[in-house]
CSV table of C-alpha atoms in Angstrom, one decimal:
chain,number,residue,atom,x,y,z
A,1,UNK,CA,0.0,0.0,0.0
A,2,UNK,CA,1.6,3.6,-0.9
A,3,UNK,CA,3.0,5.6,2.4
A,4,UNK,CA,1.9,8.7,3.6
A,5,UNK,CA,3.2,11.7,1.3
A,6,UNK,CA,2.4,15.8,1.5
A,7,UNK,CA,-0.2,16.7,0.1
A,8,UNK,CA,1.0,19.3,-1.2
A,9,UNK,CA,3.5,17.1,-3.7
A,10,UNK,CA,1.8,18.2,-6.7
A,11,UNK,CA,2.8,21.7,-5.9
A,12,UNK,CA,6.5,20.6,-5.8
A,13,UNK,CA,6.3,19.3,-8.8
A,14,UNK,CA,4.9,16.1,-8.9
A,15,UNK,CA,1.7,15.0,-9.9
A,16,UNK,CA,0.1,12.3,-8.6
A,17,UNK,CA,-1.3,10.3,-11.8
A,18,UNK,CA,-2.7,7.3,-9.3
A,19,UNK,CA,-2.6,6.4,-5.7
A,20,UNK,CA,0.2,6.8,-4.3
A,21,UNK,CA,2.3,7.1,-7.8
A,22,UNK,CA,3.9,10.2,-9.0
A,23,UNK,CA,5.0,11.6,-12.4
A,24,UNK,CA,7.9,14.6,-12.5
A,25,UNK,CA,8.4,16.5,-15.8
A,26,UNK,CA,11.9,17.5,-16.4
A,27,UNK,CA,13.7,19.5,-19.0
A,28,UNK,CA,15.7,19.1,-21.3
A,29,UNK,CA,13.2,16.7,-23.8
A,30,UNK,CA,10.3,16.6,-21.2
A,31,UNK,CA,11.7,13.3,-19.7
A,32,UNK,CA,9.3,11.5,-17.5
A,33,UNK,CA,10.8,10.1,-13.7
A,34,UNK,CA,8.6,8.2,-11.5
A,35,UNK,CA,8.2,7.8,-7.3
A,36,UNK,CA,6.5,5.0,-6.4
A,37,UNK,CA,5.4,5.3,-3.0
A,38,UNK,CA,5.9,2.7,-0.4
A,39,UNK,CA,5.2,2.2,3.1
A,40,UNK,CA,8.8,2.3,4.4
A,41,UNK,CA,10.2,3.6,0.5
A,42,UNK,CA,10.2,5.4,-2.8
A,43,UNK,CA,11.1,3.7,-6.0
A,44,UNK,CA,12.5,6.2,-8.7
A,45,UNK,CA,12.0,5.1,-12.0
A,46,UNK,CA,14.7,6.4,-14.3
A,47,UNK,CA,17.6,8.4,-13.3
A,48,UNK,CA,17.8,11.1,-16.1
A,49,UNK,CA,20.8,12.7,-18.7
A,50,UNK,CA,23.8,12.8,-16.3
A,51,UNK,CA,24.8,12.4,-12.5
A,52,UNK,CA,24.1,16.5,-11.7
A,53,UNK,CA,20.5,15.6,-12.9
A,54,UNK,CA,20.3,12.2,-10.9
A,55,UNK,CA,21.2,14.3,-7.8
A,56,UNK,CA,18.2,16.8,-8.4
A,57,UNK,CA,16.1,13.9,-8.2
A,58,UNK,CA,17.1,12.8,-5.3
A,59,UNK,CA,17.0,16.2,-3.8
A,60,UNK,CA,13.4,16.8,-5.1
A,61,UNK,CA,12.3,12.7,-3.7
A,62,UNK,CA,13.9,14.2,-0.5
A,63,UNK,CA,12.2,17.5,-0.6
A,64,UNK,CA,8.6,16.0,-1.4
A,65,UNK,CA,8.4,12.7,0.1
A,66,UNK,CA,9.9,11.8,3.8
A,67,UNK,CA,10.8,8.4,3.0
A,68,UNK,CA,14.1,7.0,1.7
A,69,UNK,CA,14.8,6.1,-2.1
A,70,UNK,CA,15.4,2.1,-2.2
A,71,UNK,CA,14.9,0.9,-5.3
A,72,UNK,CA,15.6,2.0,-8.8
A,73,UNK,CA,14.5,0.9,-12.5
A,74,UNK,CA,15.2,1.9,-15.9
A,75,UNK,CA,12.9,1.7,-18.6
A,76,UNK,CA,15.2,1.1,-21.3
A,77,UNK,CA,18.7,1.7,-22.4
A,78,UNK,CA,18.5,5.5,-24.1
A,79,UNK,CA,20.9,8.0,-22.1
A,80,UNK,CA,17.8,10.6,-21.2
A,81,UNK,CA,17.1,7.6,-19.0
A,82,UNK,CA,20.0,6.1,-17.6
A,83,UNK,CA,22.9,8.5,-17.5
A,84,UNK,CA,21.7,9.5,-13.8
A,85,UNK,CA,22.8,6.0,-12.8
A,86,UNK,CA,26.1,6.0,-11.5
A,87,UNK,CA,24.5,8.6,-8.9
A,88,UNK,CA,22.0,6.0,-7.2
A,89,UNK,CA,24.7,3.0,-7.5
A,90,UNK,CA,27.2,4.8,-5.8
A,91,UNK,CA,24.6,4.8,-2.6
A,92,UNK,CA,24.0,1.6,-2.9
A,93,UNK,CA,20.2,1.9,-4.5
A,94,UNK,CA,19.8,-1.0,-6.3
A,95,UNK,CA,19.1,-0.6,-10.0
A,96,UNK,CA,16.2,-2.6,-12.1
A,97,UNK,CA,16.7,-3.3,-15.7
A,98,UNK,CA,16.8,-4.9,-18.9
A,99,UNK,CA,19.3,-7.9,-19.1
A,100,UNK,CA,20.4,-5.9,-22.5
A,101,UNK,CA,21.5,-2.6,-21.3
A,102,UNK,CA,25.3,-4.0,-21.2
A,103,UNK,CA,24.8,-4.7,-24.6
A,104,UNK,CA,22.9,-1.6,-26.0
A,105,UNK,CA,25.7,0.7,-23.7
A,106,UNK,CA,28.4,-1.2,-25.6
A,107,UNK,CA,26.8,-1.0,-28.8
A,108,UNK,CA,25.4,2.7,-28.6
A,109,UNK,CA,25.8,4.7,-25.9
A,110,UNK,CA,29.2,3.8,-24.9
A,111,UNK,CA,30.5,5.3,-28.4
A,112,UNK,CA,28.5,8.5,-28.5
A,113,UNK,CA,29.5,8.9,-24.5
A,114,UNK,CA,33.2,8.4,-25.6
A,115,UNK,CA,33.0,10.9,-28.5
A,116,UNK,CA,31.4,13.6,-26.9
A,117,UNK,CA,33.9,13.4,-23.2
A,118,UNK,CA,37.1,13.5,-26.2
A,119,UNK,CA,35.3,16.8,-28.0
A,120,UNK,CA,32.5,18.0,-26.1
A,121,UNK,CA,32.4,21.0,-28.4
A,122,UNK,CA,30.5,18.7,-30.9
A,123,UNK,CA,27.6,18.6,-28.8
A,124,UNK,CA,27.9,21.4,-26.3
A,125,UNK,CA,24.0,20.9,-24.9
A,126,UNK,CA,25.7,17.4,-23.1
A,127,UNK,CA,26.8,17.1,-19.7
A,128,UNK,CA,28.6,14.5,-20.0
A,129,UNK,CA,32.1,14.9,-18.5
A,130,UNK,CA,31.5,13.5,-15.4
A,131,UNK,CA,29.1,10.3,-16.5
A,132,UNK,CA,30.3,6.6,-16.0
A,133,UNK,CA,28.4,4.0,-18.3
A,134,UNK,CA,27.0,2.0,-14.9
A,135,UNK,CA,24.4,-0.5,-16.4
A,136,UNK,CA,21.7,-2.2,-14.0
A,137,UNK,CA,22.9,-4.0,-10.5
A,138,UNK,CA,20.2,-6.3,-11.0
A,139,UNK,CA,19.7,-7.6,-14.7
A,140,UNK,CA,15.9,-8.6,-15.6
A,141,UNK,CA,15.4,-11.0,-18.0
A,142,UNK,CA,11.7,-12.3,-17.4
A,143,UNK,CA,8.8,-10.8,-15.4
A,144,UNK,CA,9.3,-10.2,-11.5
A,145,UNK,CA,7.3,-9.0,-9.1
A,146,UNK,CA,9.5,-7.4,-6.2
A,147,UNK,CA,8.2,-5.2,-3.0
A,148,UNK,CA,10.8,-2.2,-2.7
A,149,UNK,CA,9.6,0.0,0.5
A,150,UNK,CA,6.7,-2.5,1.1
A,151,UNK,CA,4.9,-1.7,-2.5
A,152,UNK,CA,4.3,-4.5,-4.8
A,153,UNK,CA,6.1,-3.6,-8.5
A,154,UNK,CA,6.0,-6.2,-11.5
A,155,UNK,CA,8.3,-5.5,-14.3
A,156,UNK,CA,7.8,-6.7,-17.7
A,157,UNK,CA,10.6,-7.0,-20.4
A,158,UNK,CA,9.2,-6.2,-24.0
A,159,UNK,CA,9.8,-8.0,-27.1
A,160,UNK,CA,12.2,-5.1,-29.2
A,161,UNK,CA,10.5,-2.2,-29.8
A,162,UNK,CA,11.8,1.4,-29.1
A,163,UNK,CA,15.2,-1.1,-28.5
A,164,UNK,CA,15.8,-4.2,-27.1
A,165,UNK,CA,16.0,-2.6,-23.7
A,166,UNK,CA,12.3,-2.1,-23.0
A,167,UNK,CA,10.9,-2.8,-19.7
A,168,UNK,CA,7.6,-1.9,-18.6
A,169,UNK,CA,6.8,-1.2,-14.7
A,170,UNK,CA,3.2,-1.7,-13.4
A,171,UNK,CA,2.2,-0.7,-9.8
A,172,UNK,CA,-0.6,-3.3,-9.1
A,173,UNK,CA,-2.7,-1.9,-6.9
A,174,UNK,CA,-2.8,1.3,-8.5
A,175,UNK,CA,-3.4,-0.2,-11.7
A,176,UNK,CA,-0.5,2.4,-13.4
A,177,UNK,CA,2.0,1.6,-15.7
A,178,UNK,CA,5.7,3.5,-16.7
A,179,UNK,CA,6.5,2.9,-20.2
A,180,UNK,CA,9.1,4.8,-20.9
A,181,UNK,CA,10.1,5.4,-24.9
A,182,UNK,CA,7.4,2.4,-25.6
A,183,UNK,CA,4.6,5.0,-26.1
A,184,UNK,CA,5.5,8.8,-26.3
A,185,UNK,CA,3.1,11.9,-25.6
A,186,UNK,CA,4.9,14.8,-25.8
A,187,UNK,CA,5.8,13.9,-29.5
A,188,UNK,CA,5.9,11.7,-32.0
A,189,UNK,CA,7.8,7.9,-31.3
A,190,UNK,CA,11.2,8.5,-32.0
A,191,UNK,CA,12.9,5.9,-34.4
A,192,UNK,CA,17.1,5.1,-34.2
A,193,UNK,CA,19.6,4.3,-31.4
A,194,UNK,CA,18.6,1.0,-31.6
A,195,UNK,CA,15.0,1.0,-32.6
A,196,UNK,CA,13.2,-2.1,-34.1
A,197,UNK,CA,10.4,-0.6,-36.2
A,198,UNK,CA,9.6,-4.0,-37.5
A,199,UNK,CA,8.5,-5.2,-34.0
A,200,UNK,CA,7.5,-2.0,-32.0
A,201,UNK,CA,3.6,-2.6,-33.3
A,202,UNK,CA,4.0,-6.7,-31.7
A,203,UNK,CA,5.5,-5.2,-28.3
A,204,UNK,CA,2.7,-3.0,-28.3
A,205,UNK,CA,0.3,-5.6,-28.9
A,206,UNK,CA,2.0,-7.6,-26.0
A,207,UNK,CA,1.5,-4.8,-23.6
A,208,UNK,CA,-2.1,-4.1,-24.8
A,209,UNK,CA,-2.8,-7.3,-23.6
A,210,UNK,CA,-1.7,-6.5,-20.1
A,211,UNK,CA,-3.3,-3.2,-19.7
A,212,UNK,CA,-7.2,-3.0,-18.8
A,213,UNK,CA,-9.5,-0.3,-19.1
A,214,UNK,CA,-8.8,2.5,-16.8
A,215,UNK,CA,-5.1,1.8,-16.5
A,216,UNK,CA,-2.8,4.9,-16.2
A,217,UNK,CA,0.0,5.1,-18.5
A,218,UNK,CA,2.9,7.5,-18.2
A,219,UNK,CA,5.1,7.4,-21.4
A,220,UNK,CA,8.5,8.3,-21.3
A,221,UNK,CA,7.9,11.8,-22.8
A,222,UNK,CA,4.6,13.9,-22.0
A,223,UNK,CA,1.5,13.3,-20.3
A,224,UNK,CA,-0.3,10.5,-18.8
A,225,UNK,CA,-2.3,8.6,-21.2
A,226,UNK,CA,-4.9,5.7,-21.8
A,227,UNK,CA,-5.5,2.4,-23.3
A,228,UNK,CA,-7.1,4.1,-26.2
A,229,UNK,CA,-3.7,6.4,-27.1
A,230,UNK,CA,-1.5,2.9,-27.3
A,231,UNK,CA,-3.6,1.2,-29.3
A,232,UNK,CA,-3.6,4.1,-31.7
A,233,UNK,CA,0.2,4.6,-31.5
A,234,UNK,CA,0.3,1.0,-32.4
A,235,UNK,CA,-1.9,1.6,-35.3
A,236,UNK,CA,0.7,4.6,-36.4
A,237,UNK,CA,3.5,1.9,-35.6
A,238,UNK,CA,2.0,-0.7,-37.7
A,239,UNK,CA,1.6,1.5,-40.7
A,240,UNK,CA,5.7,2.4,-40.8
A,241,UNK,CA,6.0,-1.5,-40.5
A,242,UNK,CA,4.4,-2.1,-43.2
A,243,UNK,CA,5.7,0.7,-45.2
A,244,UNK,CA,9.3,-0.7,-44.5
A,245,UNK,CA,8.3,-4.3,-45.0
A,246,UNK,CA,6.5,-3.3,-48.5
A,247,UNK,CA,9.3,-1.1,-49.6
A,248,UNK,CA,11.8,-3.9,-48.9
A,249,UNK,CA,9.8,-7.1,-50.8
A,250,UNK,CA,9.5,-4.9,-53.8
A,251,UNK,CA,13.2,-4.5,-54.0
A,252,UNK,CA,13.6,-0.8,-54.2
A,253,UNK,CA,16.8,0.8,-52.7
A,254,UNK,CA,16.7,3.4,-49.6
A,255,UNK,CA,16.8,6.7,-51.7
A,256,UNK,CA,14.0,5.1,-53.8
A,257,UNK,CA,11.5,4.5,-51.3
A,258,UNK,CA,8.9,7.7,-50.1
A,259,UNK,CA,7.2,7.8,-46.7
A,260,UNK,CA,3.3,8.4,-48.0
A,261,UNK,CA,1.0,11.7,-46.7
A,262,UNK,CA,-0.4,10.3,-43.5
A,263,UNK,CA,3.4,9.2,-42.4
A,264,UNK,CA,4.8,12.3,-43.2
A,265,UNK,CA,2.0,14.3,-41.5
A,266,UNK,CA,2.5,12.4,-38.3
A,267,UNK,CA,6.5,11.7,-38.2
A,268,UNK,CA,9.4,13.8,-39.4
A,269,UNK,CA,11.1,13.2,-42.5
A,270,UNK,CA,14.6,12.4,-40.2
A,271,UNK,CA,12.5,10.2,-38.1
A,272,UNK,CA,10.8,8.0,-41.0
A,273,UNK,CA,14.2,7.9,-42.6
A,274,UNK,CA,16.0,6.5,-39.5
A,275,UNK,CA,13.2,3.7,-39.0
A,276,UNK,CA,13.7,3.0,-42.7
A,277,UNK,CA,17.5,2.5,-42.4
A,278,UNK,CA,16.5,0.1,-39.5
A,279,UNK,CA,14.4,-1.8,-41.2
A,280,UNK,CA,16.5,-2.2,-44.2
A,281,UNK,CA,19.1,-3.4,-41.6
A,282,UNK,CA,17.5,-6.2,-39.3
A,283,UNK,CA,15.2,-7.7,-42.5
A,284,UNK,CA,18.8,-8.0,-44.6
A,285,UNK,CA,19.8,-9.8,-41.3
A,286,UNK,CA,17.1,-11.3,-40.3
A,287,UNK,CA,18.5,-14.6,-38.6
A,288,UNK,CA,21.4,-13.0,-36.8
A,289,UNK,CA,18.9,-10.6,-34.9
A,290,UNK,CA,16.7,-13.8,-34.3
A,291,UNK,CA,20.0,-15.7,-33.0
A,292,UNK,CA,20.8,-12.5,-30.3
A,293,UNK,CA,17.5,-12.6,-29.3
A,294,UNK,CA,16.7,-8.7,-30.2
């Protein structure tokens, strides 16, 4: 059952989007951070762009809730989420998430990490001097319930989607769900670093059939949403699939194949482009990726 928290949370900044379960907005790109509230304990869920942004979170926990952070979990892999990690590991928080996050860090963000710490000119909006790579402390590979501060948590690892990273956190007994990068509000669904267009639509479909009717669902960018908004996210999905999948049996090359209108009035030009290149990529290797598992 959640603890006691101010009521006056919502004024500091966090909004209570079910009992007991809270949704911060930060800037930069609108990134979503949960507390879930237990009896003796607060579970953060994601950790943010660097360690100087993981300690405002923990400032603002301390600041709005007067109960100890004890349990961490990432959503997925992307930096916006996980770059706050180090911070929480090096207090001994345990951290939740995706057996693959080794593997995404090695494959993505470890190189962009290391480019931009040798020339940080090149992307001078990057904090990222200070930032360790720290994956995880506690891998999850199938669904598992755990109990951080007395509050029953299930986490569910997605079939690739967003990436092969995806984990979905559900609080029970307040019938809410963090996606993270699964579903998006604030924006379009953002292809690359790792995206499988192919099979975002099936992880969707998998979570659909988890969530019920009057589920809360915070994304990983924007506002709380409802069943309703995933399964027409899905519907967008499954219409890039498609257009990648046609494109690809037909044989035409990458600069010969056009996004139609209702893509291109829904996704940017950069975006469809990325989720074509991705595409192109995993259905010219098709039994590789089915060998790793992604």
């Amino acid at each position: 059952m959640p603890g006691s928290f101010p009521p006056d949370a919502v004024a500091d900044g966090w909004a209570e989007v079910a009992p007991g379960v809270f949704q911060r907005r930060y800037e930069p790109v609108d990134i979503s951070v949960g507390a879930i509230v237990g009896s003796t304990g607060i579970t953060v869920v994601d950790t943010r762009n660097s360690p100087a942004e993981a300690e405002e979170i923990i400032r603002d926990v301390a600041d709005a809730f007067a109960l100890p952070i004890v349990a961490v979990v990432n959503t997925h892999a992307h930096y916006d989420h996980t770059f706050g990690n180090q911070v929480f590991a090096a207090r001994g928080i345990p951290i939740y998430g995706h057996q693959l996050i080794p593997r995404h860090f090695a494959r993505h963000e470890g190189p962009w990490l290391r480019r931009v710490q040798q020339q940080p000119e090149s992307e001078p909006d990057k904090d990222w001097a200070d930032v360790r790579l720290t994956p995880p402390t506690l891998p999850v590979e199938a669904p598992l319930h755990l109990t951080p501060g007395g509050r029953t948590i299930e986490l569910l690892p997605l079939p690739a989607g967003h990436t092969d990273t995806d984990l979905a956190v559900l609080v029970p007994d307040a019938r809410a769900w963090f996606l993270g990068d699964i579903v998006e509000e604030s924006g379009p669904p953002m292809f690359g670093s790792g995206s499988y267009p192919l099979g975002w639509p099936d992880a969707l479909e998998v979570l659909l059939g988890r969530i019920q009717s009057g589920d809360v669902l915070v994304p990983g960018h924007g506002s709380a949403v409802d069943r309703e908004f995933v399964e027409h996210q899905a519907s967008r999905l499954r219409s890039v699939a498609e257009w990648i999948g046609d494109a690809y049996e037909a044989g035409r090359s990458l600069d010969d194949v056009r996004p139609g209108r209702s893509l291109e009035e829904y996704w940017p030009e950069s975006f469809l482009r990325s989720a074509l290149e991705d595409g192109y990529a995993q259905l010219s290797n098709a039994p590789a990726i089915a060998d790793e598992g992604g």
